Amino acid sequence: MPTRPAQDLQAPSPDAQDSFEQLRVLIDNIPDVVYIKDRQSRFIAANVAMAKLFGKTKVEELYGKTDFDFCEKALAEAYFADEQRLFKTGETIQSKQEEVRSEEGQNLVFRVSKTPLRDPSGKIYGLVGIGRNITDLASANQKLARQSQELKNRNLEVEFERRQLKTLIDNIPDFIYFKDRQSRFLNGNKAFYHSLKAESIEAIKGMSDLDFFPPEEAKTFLEGETALMEKGESVTLEEQGTKPDGSPRYLHTTKTPIRNPETDEVIGLVGITRDVTEIRRIRRELIQQSEALKKRSEETEFQRNQLQTLINNIPDFIYFKDQQSKFLNGNNMFYQGLGASTLEEIIGKTDLDYLPEEIATTFYEDERQMMLTGEPISKEEASKNRYGKPVVLHTTKTPIRDPETNEVVGFVGISRDITEVTRNRQILEKQTLDLQRQKEEVSAALAKLKQAQTKLVQSEKMASLGVLTAGIAHEINNPINFVYAGVNSMVKDFDDVKIIVEKMRTLATAEDKETAVAELEKLRETQYFDDAFEALEETLKDIKLGATRITEIVAGLSKFSRLGKEDWQVSDIHSDIDSVLVLLKNKYKTHIKIEKRYQQNLPRIECFPGKLNQAFMNILSNAIDAIDAKAKQGHIVIETSHDEDTVTISIKDDGTGMTDEVREKIFDPFFTTKEIGKGVGLGLAITYSIIQDHVGEMVINTSEGDGSEFLVKLPIRQKQSNKG
Amino acid sequence: MSAVAQRKYNILYVDDELSNLRVFKSTFRREFNILLAESAAEAVELLKTNKIDLLITDQMMPEMTGVELLHEIKKLFPNIPPNRVMLSGYAQPDDIDLAFEEYRLYKFISKPWDEDQLKNLIIEAIEAGNE
């Protein structure tokens, strides 16, 4: 309890000496400092506490002195200024804190009240001051103030942290929520109330899952929470829910019970729920992808194994070398081919370690060249196998480039042993050459044969022409003879007749007509007039006959001569056979009777008349020859007939006929029964081919000794395909 | 010419072509006495009944050729002179050779004949045979 300062302190009256003395003891025993100062702030009275404060034991030591005598100047000035203001204004200084330095050098704090002292006229003559040392109190207060400030700061920090936390929590995409013991919502972050379509947490406070989820689901949630709160343990679980659109939703939730810190009783829970639907989907996809990847990687591995197995089992040498042509890798065939038993044995080595120097050097130079140019090599190489036997390899070397720098870092080589192949190829080439030569020989022989055949056909033709020539010469010379000699004889006959005719001219003018007639008559006898006249008539006929015969022969000949390329023509078979007979007449007329049994109105047929004439010529010639070979006389019957499509010509002789052996061969080229010079044996072969050209048939009926019949059947009309 | 005037030579011409026969006769009937035969057989008959100074024959004839006729004549009349001329369009050389050697053929002439040439040959052949 603060001590009130003494008021109205006046110099004691003598009457009140004792009470003054009591007061004096009292004042001196007060722990507060008490003093009186005059208008100049000089101490006129003070108590012990005051003196003590300035380090004095007797109060009298202070009297007449000022604060300047005891205090630091700055403090003294401050006190002095306050006091002078008090004297001037008369206002009391109430409870002002003043700092004081004690005699011991201690900083002390005093709460000071200063009250003016007035004389009875009211004039201020001094002041009374009371100061209480509140140094301890001040420091306690200061501490308090400091603590309070700290608390305030702390509160600010807490508030800031709270706001940060709230912002953080509100912005966390997970649902964070607090529920009470009955699982009613107490609080929650934005994500939480937004997920429940609420604008603020206040809107849903007091509600529960039952208000938002299908009853079954909500019930499950609530039961879980109740159990959790009863057990008092936090739980992390995957929950399955349903989205407002009905699609499934997966939630990952951690729920932790909240306890009353004092009673340790569970009063609610805090939950953090994360919607993992998307995560689950992504994770599922990831798993699928990863599985696919794994599968692919397994496949790749499998394929790699397959490849490795394949490469190892390829019977070619496959190898990888680095830039220095050192072996990096190779298949079984390769290292075994070098005579090594494992792949490791050869790695880092070069061809020089395994092959003769010359061969290895050649390979090395090739490879250097390839490394420089980057151009792959594909060539045949001579090498030696591990037993030192020379082999031929077909080798392909392809540079391998660093995918980033594109620099050639090595190469892969594939070499195939083609020694055997090469040998076979050489043999084959030789065989091919031989074949080629043989083919050329055959070609040459064939060409010769063709030439010979042409010659033979020609000579056959010439032979038959030769046979013809005799007859034709005779046949043509006879009629020429009629004409030539006939004309000459006509000239003579005409001369004879002319004499008579001229004599007859004179008859009309003759004087003696009788004599003239008689002379004419005589002249007629002597000049063979009748003979000449008769001869003239006959010779004229003979000349005409001769001319006709010549024309016929020439026509026959010209038919026969068209043996080369000719066009299809419609021709009369009878007239064709007749022309042939004209040409052959000389051959048969002395001893063979030809009997023609031509069918009337035989259709003309489409044919090559020249070729057909040659065919008939050959058949008829043979018939004549067959008769000649047998007897002096003979018969040939030529008979024709036809049906709708075909004309049949039968040429039948009564000559020698044929043995079966001859019969079988008569169409063979070069088969002949005739003496040399009378054809080369192509006659019937050619005939056969001519009939075939006409899509006809030829049948031979023969028996030895009785003659032969050649039956030729020819289509009346040729098919377009044949004519083409 | 007096010889000619005295008697015409008898000439027998054998040919299977009537025209040949007629033209021959027309040409030479003035100088010679011409006998004609259409075949060898007919010629042989004429030879039996006529004195023939010269025989002219064709070669290629049916039944009996000229050469065969000559052969026949040699057989039938061994002693008559070799007054034989063959007049033919064509004949096998072998046959003709045989005729010259064996059958006293005087000459072979190819048809067609020339009047003057044949006439001279006829006279020449007859005179040669008569020597």
Short mmCIF file of C-alpha atoms in Angstrom, two decimals, chain A residues 31-489:
data_model
loop_
_atom_site.label_atom_id
_atom_site.label_comp_id
_atom_site.label_asym_id
_atom_site.label_seq_id
_atom_site.Cartn_x
_atom_site.Cartn_y
_atom_site.Cartn_z
CA PRO A 31 11.04 4.27 3.98
CA ASP A 32 10.01 6.95 1.51
CA VAL A 33 12.18 9.99 1.03
CA VAL A 34 10.56 13.20 2.30
CA TYR A 35 11.94 16.65 1.85
CA ILE A 36 11.03 20.34 1.69
CA LYS A 37 12.67 22.77 -0.67
CA ASP A 38 12.47 26.54 -0.97
CA ARG A 39 11.83 28.34 -4.17
CA GLN A 40 15.41 27.89 -5.16
CA SER A 41 15.05 24.15 -4.68
CA ARG A 42 17.28 24.20 -1.69
CA PHE A 43 16.62 21.59 0.92
CA ILE A 44 15.21 23.08 4.00
CA ALA A 45 14.15 19.84 5.52
CA ALA A 46 14.56 16.15 4.76
CA ASN A 47 14.18 12.82 6.44
CA VAL A 48 16.78 10.15 7.05
CA ALA A 49 15.81 8.17 4.00
CA MET A 50 16.53 11.18 1.91
CA ALA A 51 19.90 11.76 3.50
CA LYS A 52 20.71 8.12 3.13
CA LEU A 53 19.84 8.32 -0.52
CA PHE A 54 22.53 10.95 -1.02
CA GLY A 55 24.94 9.02 1.20
CA LYS A 56 24.57 11.24 4.17
CA THR A 57 23.89 10.13 7.66
CA LYS A 58 22.57 13.43 9.00
CA VAL A 59 19.79 15.28 7.45
CA GLU A 60 21.36 18.60 8.35
CA GLU A 61 24.02 17.85 5.72
CA LEU A 62 21.42 18.41 3.08
CA TYR A 63 20.06 21.69 4.26
CA GLY A 64 20.76 24.68 2.13
CA LYS A 65 22.01 22.40 -0.65
CA THR A 66 20.39 21.48 -3.93
CA ASP A 67 20.14 18.34 -6.01
CA PHE A 68 23.07 19.64 -8.02
CA ASP A 69 25.22 19.02 -5.03
CA PHE A 70 24.37 15.37 -4.92
CA CYS A 71 23.17 14.19 -8.30
CA GLU A 72 24.42 13.96 -11.79
CA LYS A 73 23.99 17.21 -13.54
CA ALA A 74 21.50 15.94 -16.13
CA LEU A 75 19.21 14.47 -13.45
CA ALA A 76 19.54 17.52 -11.30
CA GLU A 77 18.62 19.76 -14.16
CA ALA A 78 15.54 17.66 -14.88
CA TYR A 79 14.41 17.84 -11.25
CA PHE A 80 15.12 21.52 -11.12
CA ALA A 81 13.13 22.23 -14.27
CA ASP A 82 10.13 20.29 -12.94
CA GLU A 83 10.25 22.15 -9.66
CA GLN A 84 10.57 25.57 -11.18
CA ARG A 85 7.57 24.79 -13.39
CA LEU A 86 5.70 23.81 -10.19
CA PHE A 87 6.60 27.08 -8.53
CA LYS A 88 5.51 28.93 -11.57
CA THR A 89 2.28 27.11 -12.21
CA GLY A 90 1.45 25.96 -8.75
CA GLU A 91 0.55 22.53 -10.12
CA THR A 92 1.32 19.48 -8.16
CA ILE A 93 3.58 16.87 -9.67
CA GLN A 94 1.78 13.67 -9.11
CA SER A 95 3.44 10.30 -9.09
CA LYS A 96 6.13 11.14 -11.55
CA GLN A 97 8.85 8.64 -11.91
CA GLU A 98 12.27 9.92 -11.54
CA GLU A 99 15.52 8.20 -11.96
CA VAL A 100 18.02 8.58 -9.28
CA ARG A 101 21.49 7.39 -8.97
CA SER A 102 22.22 6.27 -5.51
CA GLU A 103 25.37 7.09 -3.70
CA GLU A 104 26.46 3.51 -4.40
CA GLY A 105 26.01 4.12 -8.06
CA GLN A 106 22.79 2.16 -8.28
CA ASN A 107 20.12 3.28 -10.71
CA LEU A 108 17.00 3.68 -8.74
CA VAL A 109 13.54 4.57 -9.74
CA PHE A 110 11.39 6.76 -7.54
CA ARG A 111 7.82 7.65 -7.83
CA VAL A 112 7.75 11.27 -6.73
CA SER A 113 5.00 13.60 -5.79
CA LYS A 114 5.80 17.24 -5.33
CA THR A 115 3.32 19.67 -3.77
CA PRO A 116 3.74 23.43 -3.55
CA LEU A 117 3.95 25.04 -0.07
CA ARG A 118 2.06 28.27 0.30
CA ASP A 119 2.25 30.89 3.02
CA PRO A 120 -0.94 32.10 4.49
CA SER A 121 -1.14 34.66 1.72
CA GLY A 122 -1.13 31.85 -0.72
CA LYS A 123 2.17 32.59 -2.10
CA ILE A 124 4.32 29.61 -2.87
CA TYR A 125 7.41 29.64 -0.84
CA GLY A 126 8.56 26.11 -1.38
CA LEU A 127 7.52 22.56 -1.93
CA VAL A 128 7.28 19.33 -0.19
CA GLY A 129 8.39 16.20 -2.00
CA ILE A 130 7.82 12.58 -1.22
CA GLY A 131 9.58 9.91 -3.18
CA ARG A 132 9.12 6.25 -2.87
CA ASN A 133 11.72 3.89 -4.16
CA ILE A 134 9.90 1.83 -6.71
CA THR A 135 12.98 0.44 -8.35
CA ASP A 136 11.86 -3.17 -7.72
CA LEU A 137 8.30 -2.43 -8.72
CA ALA A 138 9.44 -0.68 -11.87
CA SER A 139 11.63 -3.50 -12.87
CA ALA A 140 8.77 -5.91 -12.18
CA ASN A 141 6.55 -3.72 -14.26
CA GLN A 142 9.07 -3.53 -17.00
CA LYS A 143 9.35 -7.29 -16.98
CA LEU A 144 5.63 -7.51 -17.08
CA ALA A 145 5.45 -5.11 -19.97
CA ARG A 146 8.14 -7.00 -21.79
CA GLN A 147 6.37 -10.26 -21.20
CA SER A 148 3.17 -8.76 -22.33
CA GLN A 149 4.83 -7.54 -25.52
CA GLU A 150 6.35 -10.90 -26.03
CA LEU A 151 2.99 -12.46 -25.54
CA LYS A 152 1.52 -10.07 -28.00
CA ASN A 153 4.23 -10.85 -30.50
CA ARG A 154 3.74 -14.46 -29.83
CA ASN A 155 0.05 -14.09 -30.44
CA LEU A 156 0.74 -12.34 -33.69
CA GLU A 157 3.04 -15.12 -34.71
CA VAL A 158 0.50 -17.69 -33.69
CA GLU A 159 -2.14 -15.84 -35.61
CA PHE A 160 0.12 -15.67 -38.61
CA GLU A 161 0.91 -19.31 -38.35
CA ARG A 162 -2.75 -20.02 -37.92
CA ARG A 163 -3.56 -18.06 -41.04
CA GLN A 164 -0.77 -19.77 -42.90
CA LEU A 165 -2.06 -23.08 -41.72
CA LYS A 166 -5.61 -22.20 -42.65
CA THR A 167 -4.52 -21.01 -46.07
CA LEU A 168 -2.44 -24.12 -46.41
CA ILE A 169 -5.20 -26.37 -45.26
CA ASP A 170 -7.77 -24.61 -47.40
CA ASN A 171 -5.58 -24.99 -50.37
CA ILE A 172 -4.72 -28.59 -49.84
CA PRO A 173 -6.62 -30.58 -52.45
CA ASP A 174 -7.24 -33.28 -49.92
CA PHE A 175 -10.34 -33.14 -47.83
CA ILE A 176 -9.48 -32.21 -44.26
CA TYR A 177 -12.24 -32.26 -41.72
CA PHE A 178 -12.96 -32.44 -38.07
CA LYS A 179 -15.83 -34.35 -36.66
CA ASP A 180 -17.23 -34.65 -33.18
CA ARG A 181 -17.91 -37.80 -31.32
CA GLN A 182 -21.10 -38.25 -33.26
CA SER A 183 -19.28 -37.78 -36.54
CA ARG A 184 -20.88 -34.43 -37.14
CA PHE A 185 -18.85 -31.98 -39.10
CA LEU A 186 -17.11 -29.43 -36.92
CA ASN A 187 -14.73 -27.92 -39.38
CA GLY A 188 -13.20 -28.63 -42.76
CA ASN A 189 -11.16 -27.12 -45.49
CA LYS A 190 -12.33 -25.73 -48.78
CA ALA A 191 -11.70 -28.93 -50.62
CA PHE A 192 -13.86 -30.68 -48.09
CA TYR A 193 -16.91 -28.47 -48.15
CA HIS A 194 -16.62 -27.91 -51.88
CA SER A 195 -16.69 -31.66 -52.35
CA LEU A 196 -20.01 -31.60 -50.55
CA LYS A 197 -21.17 -28.72 -52.76
CA ALA A 198 -21.24 -26.33 -49.82
CA GLU A 199 -20.21 -22.68 -50.07
CA SER A 200 -18.67 -22.54 -46.62
CA ILE A 201 -17.96 -24.76 -43.71
CA GLU A 202 -20.62 -22.98 -41.71
CA ALA A 203 -23.24 -24.24 -44.16
CA ILE A 204 -22.60 -27.83 -43.25
CA LYS A 205 -21.56 -27.62 -39.67
CA GLY A 206 -23.43 -30.11 -37.59
CA MET A 207 -24.30 -32.26 -40.57
CA SER A 208 -22.81 -35.68 -41.23
CA ASP A 209 -22.08 -38.09 -44.04
CA LEU A 210 -25.66 -39.26 -43.76
CA ASP A 211 -26.71 -35.96 -45.27
CA PHE A 212 -24.54 -36.38 -48.35
CA PHE A 213 -23.96 -39.99 -49.22
CA PRO A 214 -26.17 -42.91 -50.01
CA PRO A 215 -27.31 -44.37 -46.73
CA GLU A 216 -25.39 -47.61 -47.08
CA GLU A 217 -22.16 -45.82 -47.74
CA ALA A 218 -22.64 -43.21 -45.06
CA LYS A 219 -23.50 -45.91 -42.59
CA THR A 220 -20.30 -47.73 -43.33
CA PHE A 221 -18.30 -44.51 -42.87
CA LEU A 222 -19.99 -43.75 -39.60
CA GLU A 223 -19.60 -47.22 -38.21
CA GLY A 224 -15.92 -47.09 -39.08
CA GLU A 225 -15.54 -43.74 -37.35
CA THR A 226 -17.38 -44.87 -34.28
CA ALA A 227 -15.17 -47.90 -33.98
CA LEU A 228 -12.11 -45.76 -34.48
CA MET A 229 -13.13 -43.33 -31.79
CA GLU A 230 -13.92 -46.13 -29.39
CA LYS A 231 -10.61 -47.77 -29.93
CA GLY A 232 -8.82 -44.43 -29.95
CA GLU A 233 -6.45 -45.44 -32.68
CA SER A 234 -5.87 -43.70 -35.94
CA VAL A 235 -6.80 -45.60 -39.08
CA THR A 236 -5.72 -45.38 -42.69
CA LEU A 237 -8.06 -46.97 -45.16
CA GLU A 238 -9.17 -47.10 -48.74
CA GLU A 239 -12.79 -46.25 -49.10
CA GLN A 240 -14.95 -46.75 -52.08
CA GLY A 241 -17.68 -44.28 -52.71
CA THR A 242 -19.87 -43.04 -55.43
CA LYS A 243 -19.48 -39.80 -57.28
CA PRO A 244 -22.52 -37.58 -57.78
CA ASP A 245 -22.55 -38.78 -61.40
CA GLY A 246 -22.73 -42.37 -60.13
CA SER A 247 -19.25 -43.43 -61.20
CA PRO A 248 -17.09 -45.07 -58.56
CA ARG A 249 -14.79 -42.99 -56.52
CA TYR A 250 -11.84 -44.18 -54.53
CA LEU A 251 -10.75 -42.39 -51.41
CA HIS A 252 -7.63 -42.74 -49.38
CA THR A 253 -8.39 -41.64 -45.85
CA THR A 254 -6.49 -41.22 -42.60
CA LYS A 255 -8.62 -40.61 -39.55
CA THR A 256 -7.13 -39.78 -36.19
CA PRO A 257 -9.01 -39.43 -32.95
CA ILE A 258 -8.78 -36.10 -31.11
CA ARG A 259 -8.52 -36.23 -27.34
CA ASN A 260 -9.32 -33.80 -24.65
CA PRO A 261 -5.82 -32.89 -23.46
CA GLU A 262 -6.88 -32.89 -19.85
CA THR A 263 -9.10 -35.88 -19.63
CA ASP A 264 -7.55 -37.78 -22.49
CA GLU A 265 -11.03 -38.58 -23.58
CA VAL A 266 -11.76 -38.92 -27.31
CA ILE A 267 -13.88 -35.99 -28.32
CA GLY A 268 -13.80 -36.26 -32.10
CA LEU A 269 -11.60 -36.96 -35.03
CA VAL A 270 -9.66 -35.31 -37.75
CA GLY A 271 -9.74 -36.85 -41.17
CA ILE A 272 -7.71 -36.37 -44.25
CA THR A 273 -9.18 -37.86 -47.35
CA ARG A 274 -7.62 -37.91 -50.74
CA ASP A 275 -9.60 -38.65 -53.88
CA VAL A 276 -7.42 -41.32 -55.47
CA THR A 277 -9.83 -42.19 -58.26
CA GLU A 278 -7.63 -40.48 -60.83
CA ILE A 279 -4.48 -41.72 -59.15
CA ARG A 280 -5.88 -45.21 -59.10
CA ARG A 281 -6.76 -44.90 -62.77
CA ILE A 282 -3.31 -43.61 -63.57
CA ARG A 283 -1.74 -46.23 -61.38
CA ARG A 284 -3.78 -48.93 -63.07
CA GLU A 285 -2.71 -47.59 -66.42
CA LEU A 286 0.82 -47.43 -65.19
CA ILE A 287 0.60 -50.98 -64.02
CA GLN A 288 -0.83 -52.03 -67.33
CA GLN A 289 1.83 -50.12 -69.18
CA SER A 290 4.47 -51.51 -66.95
CA GLU A 291 3.10 -54.99 -67.51
CA ALA A 292 3.00 -54.40 -71.23
CA LEU A 293 6.51 -53.06 -71.02
CA LYS A 294 7.59 -56.02 -69.03
CA LYS A 295 5.97 -58.35 -71.49
CA ARG A 296 7.60 -56.50 -74.36
CA SER A 297 10.87 -56.56 -72.64
CA GLU A 298 10.43 -60.29 -72.13
CA GLU A 299 9.57 -60.63 -75.77
CA THR A 300 12.54 -58.51 -76.70
CA GLU A 301 14.67 -60.63 -74.50
CA PHE A 302 13.21 -63.71 -76.09
CA GLN A 303 13.80 -62.30 -79.52
CA ARG A 304 17.29 -61.29 -78.53
CA ASN A 305 17.87 -64.85 -77.40
CA GLN A 306 16.38 -66.15 -80.59
CA LEU A 307 18.58 -63.80 -82.55
CA GLN A 308 21.60 -64.80 -80.57
CA THR A 309 20.80 -68.46 -81.11
CA LEU A 310 20.14 -67.78 -84.75
CA ILE A 311 23.37 -65.87 -85.19
CA ASN A 312 25.31 -68.52 -83.37
CA ASN A 313 23.82 -71.21 -85.52
CA ILE A 314 24.18 -69.46 -88.84
CA PRO A 315 26.77 -71.37 -90.79
CA ASP A 316 28.34 -68.07 -91.90
CA PHE A 317 31.10 -66.29 -90.04
CA ILE A 318 29.58 -63.30 -88.29
CA TYR A 319 31.85 -60.93 -86.41
CA PHE A 320 32.19 -57.46 -85.03
CA LYS A 321 35.43 -55.55 -85.05
CA ASP A 322 36.42 -52.18 -83.69
CA GLN A 323 38.15 -49.36 -85.51
CA GLN A 324 41.47 -51.12 -85.14
CA SER A 325 39.97 -54.28 -86.62
CA LYS A 326 40.15 -55.99 -83.26
CA PHE A 327 37.57 -58.64 -82.60
CA LEU A 328 34.72 -57.42 -80.42
CA ASN A 329 32.30 -60.27 -80.87
CA GLY A 330 31.59 -63.16 -83.17
CA ASN A 331 29.31 -66.14 -83.52
CA ASN A 332 30.25 -69.72 -82.80
CA MET A 333 31.08 -70.38 -86.40
CA PHE A 334 33.49 -67.45 -86.36
CA TYR A 335 35.67 -68.22 -83.37
CA GLN A 336 35.57 -71.91 -84.08
CA GLY A 337 36.59 -71.15 -87.63
CA LEU A 338 39.61 -69.36 -86.26
CA GLY A 339 40.45 -72.44 -84.21
CA ALA A 340 39.45 -70.89 -80.88
CA SER A 341 37.34 -72.79 -78.38
CA THR A 342 35.61 -69.83 -76.78
CA LEU A 343 34.55 -66.41 -77.87
CA GLU A 344 36.51 -64.80 -75.02
CA GLU A 345 39.69 -66.23 -76.43
CA ILE A 346 39.53 -64.11 -79.56
CA ILE A 347 38.22 -60.84 -78.18
CA GLY A 348 40.78 -58.04 -78.58
CA LYS A 349 42.78 -60.05 -81.11
CA THR A 350 42.98 -59.52 -84.86
CA ASP A 351 43.15 -61.56 -88.02
CA LEU A 352 46.95 -61.38 -87.75
CA ASP A 353 46.78 -63.66 -84.73
CA TYR A 354 45.02 -66.37 -86.68
CA LEU A 355 45.58 -66.01 -90.39
CA PRO A 356 48.67 -65.94 -92.62
CA GLU A 357 50.14 -62.47 -92.65
CA GLU A 358 49.45 -61.79 -96.30
CA ILE A 359 45.76 -62.59 -95.99
CA ALA A 360 45.35 -60.75 -92.69
CA THR A 361 47.05 -57.69 -94.16
CA THR A 362 44.76 -57.66 -97.16
CA PHE A 363 41.71 -57.85 -94.90
CA TYR A 364 43.11 -55.14 -92.68
CA GLU A 365 43.74 -52.80 -95.60
CA ASP A 366 40.23 -53.37 -96.94
CA GLU A 367 38.82 -52.61 -93.53
CA ARG A 368 40.90 -49.47 -93.12
CA GLN A 369 39.65 -48.29 -96.47
CA MET A 370 36.06 -48.97 -95.41
CA MET A 371 36.54 -47.08 -92.13
CA LEU A 372 37.84 -44.11 -94.10
CA THR A 373 35.18 -44.04 -96.77
CA GLY A 374 32.30 -45.45 -94.72
CA GLU A 375 31.37 -47.51 -97.77
CA PRO A 376 30.36 -51.12 -97.11
CA ILE A 377 32.38 -53.89 -98.71
CA SER A 378 30.92 -56.82 -100.54
CA LYS A 379 33.40 -59.05 -102.28
CA GLU A 380 34.86 -62.46 -102.69
CA GLU A 381 37.99 -63.04 -100.67
CA ALA A 382 40.64 -65.68 -100.69
CA SER A 383 41.44 -66.93 -97.22
CA LYS A 384 42.59 -70.04 -95.43
CA ASN A 385 40.70 -72.18 -92.97
CA ARG A 386 42.10 -73.23 -89.63
CA TYR A 387 43.72 -76.24 -91.24
CA GLY A 388 45.54 -73.98 -93.68
CA LYS A 389 43.48 -75.04 -96.66
CA PRO A 390 42.61 -72.24 -99.08
CA VAL A 391 38.97 -71.22 -99.04
CA VAL A 392 36.92 -68.67 -100.90
CA LEU A 393 34.73 -66.40 -98.81
CA HIS A 394 31.99 -64.14 -99.88
CA THR A 395 32.23 -61.30 -97.40
CA THR A 396 30.05 -58.34 -96.60
CA LYS A 397 31.42 -55.75 -94.20
CA THR A 398 29.22 -52.90 -93.07
CA PRO A 399 30.42 -49.99 -90.94
CA ILE A 400 28.78 -49.39 -87.59
CA ARG A 401 28.38 -45.76 -86.68
CA ASP A 402 28.05 -44.07 -83.35
CA PRO A 403 24.42 -42.98 -83.40
CA GLU A 404 25.29 -39.58 -81.96
CA THR A 405 28.52 -38.61 -83.64
CA ASN A 406 27.89 -40.66 -86.78
CA GLU A 407 31.52 -41.64 -86.61
CA VAL A 408 32.48 -45.09 -87.79
CA VAL A 409 33.29 -47.00 -84.64
CA GLY A 410 33.66 -50.45 -86.05
CA PHE A 411 31.92 -52.80 -88.40
CA VAL A 412 30.00 -56.02 -88.68
CA GLY A 413 31.20 -58.64 -91.09
CA ILE A 414 29.47 -61.66 -92.56
CA SER A 415 31.57 -64.14 -94.46
CA ARG A 416 30.27 -67.19 -96.19
CA ASP A 417 32.45 -70.04 -97.22
CA ILE A 418 31.68 -70.37 -100.90
CA THR A 419 34.63 -72.61 -101.73
CA GLU A 420 32.32 -75.44 -102.64
CA VAL A 421 29.88 -73.13 -104.33
CA THR A 422 32.70 -71.56 -106.30
CA ARG A 423 33.97 -74.94 -107.34
CA ASN A 424 30.46 -76.00 -108.32
CA ARG A 425 30.00 -72.72 -110.08
CA GLN A 426 33.19 -73.28 -112.03
CA ILE A 427 32.03 -76.74 -112.93
CA LEU A 428 28.66 -75.33 -113.82
CA GLU A 429 30.24 -72.60 -115.87
CA LYS A 430 32.32 -75.16 -117.68
CA GLN A 431 29.24 -77.31 -118.19
CA THR A 432 27.35 -74.29 -119.34
CA LEU A 433 30.11 -73.50 -121.76
CA ASP A 434 30.12 -77.10 -122.95
CA LEU A 435 26.38 -76.97 -123.27
CA GLN A 436 26.62 -73.69 -125.08
CA ARG A 437 29.15 -75.19 -127.44
CA GLN A 438 27.03 -78.29 -127.89
CA LYS A 439 24.05 -76.12 -128.48
CA GLU A 440 25.95 -74.18 -131.05
CA GLU A 441 27.06 -77.40 -132.64
CA VAL A 442 23.53 -78.68 -132.61
CA SER A 443 22.34 -75.36 -133.99
CA ALA A 444 24.95 -75.53 -136.70
CA ALA A 445 24.03 -79.13 -137.42
CA LEU A 446 20.39 -78.17 -137.44
CA ALA A 447 21.10 -75.31 -139.77
CA LYS A 448 23.05 -77.70 -141.99
CA LEU A 449 20.21 -80.17 -141.79
CA LYS A 450 17.72 -77.51 -142.69
CA GLN A 451 19.91 -76.51 -145.54
CA ALA A 452 20.19 -80.14 -146.53
CA GLN A 453 16.47 -80.56 -146.14
CA THR A 454 15.84 -77.56 -148.32
CA LYS A 455 18.28 -79.00 -150.81
CA LEU A 456 16.62 -82.37 -150.58
CA VAL A 457 13.16 -80.99 -151.01
CA GLN A 458 14.54 -79.01 -153.86
CA SER A 459 16.22 -82.03 -155.35
CA GLU A 460 13.06 -84.08 -154.91
CA LYS A 461 11.28 -81.34 -156.75
CA MET A 462 14.02 -81.29 -159.34
CA ALA A 463 13.86 -85.04 -159.66
CA SER A 464 10.16 -84.99 -160.28
CA LEU A 465 10.66 -82.04 -162.57
CA GLY A 466 13.38 -84.03 -164.32
CA VAL A 467 10.96 -86.87 -164.82
CA LEU A 468 8.48 -84.39 -166.11
CA THR A 469 10.88 -82.67 -168.42
CA ALA A 470 11.14 -85.70 -170.69
CA GLY A 471 7.42 -85.94 -171.07
CA ILE A 472 6.91 -82.22 -171.24
CA ALA A 473 9.56 -81.80 -173.91
CA HIS A 474 7.91 -84.47 -175.97
CA GLU A 475 4.45 -83.28 -175.24
CA ILE A 476 5.28 -79.74 -176.08
CA ASN A 477 7.43 -80.52 -179.09
CA ASN A 478 4.67 -82.47 -180.79
CA PRO A 479 2.17 -79.62 -180.91
CA ILE A 480 4.93 -77.16 -181.72
CA ASN A 481 5.73 -79.47 -184.55
CA PHE A 482 2.15 -79.32 -185.86
CA VAL A 483 2.20 -75.58 -185.71
CA TYR A 484 5.68 -75.04 -187.08
CA ALA A 485 5.68 -77.64 -189.82
CA GLY A 486 2.00 -77.00 -190.45
CA VAL A 487 2.57 -73.36 -191.22
CA ASN A 488 5.34 -74.29 -193.64
CA SER A 489 3.23 -76.86 -195.41
#
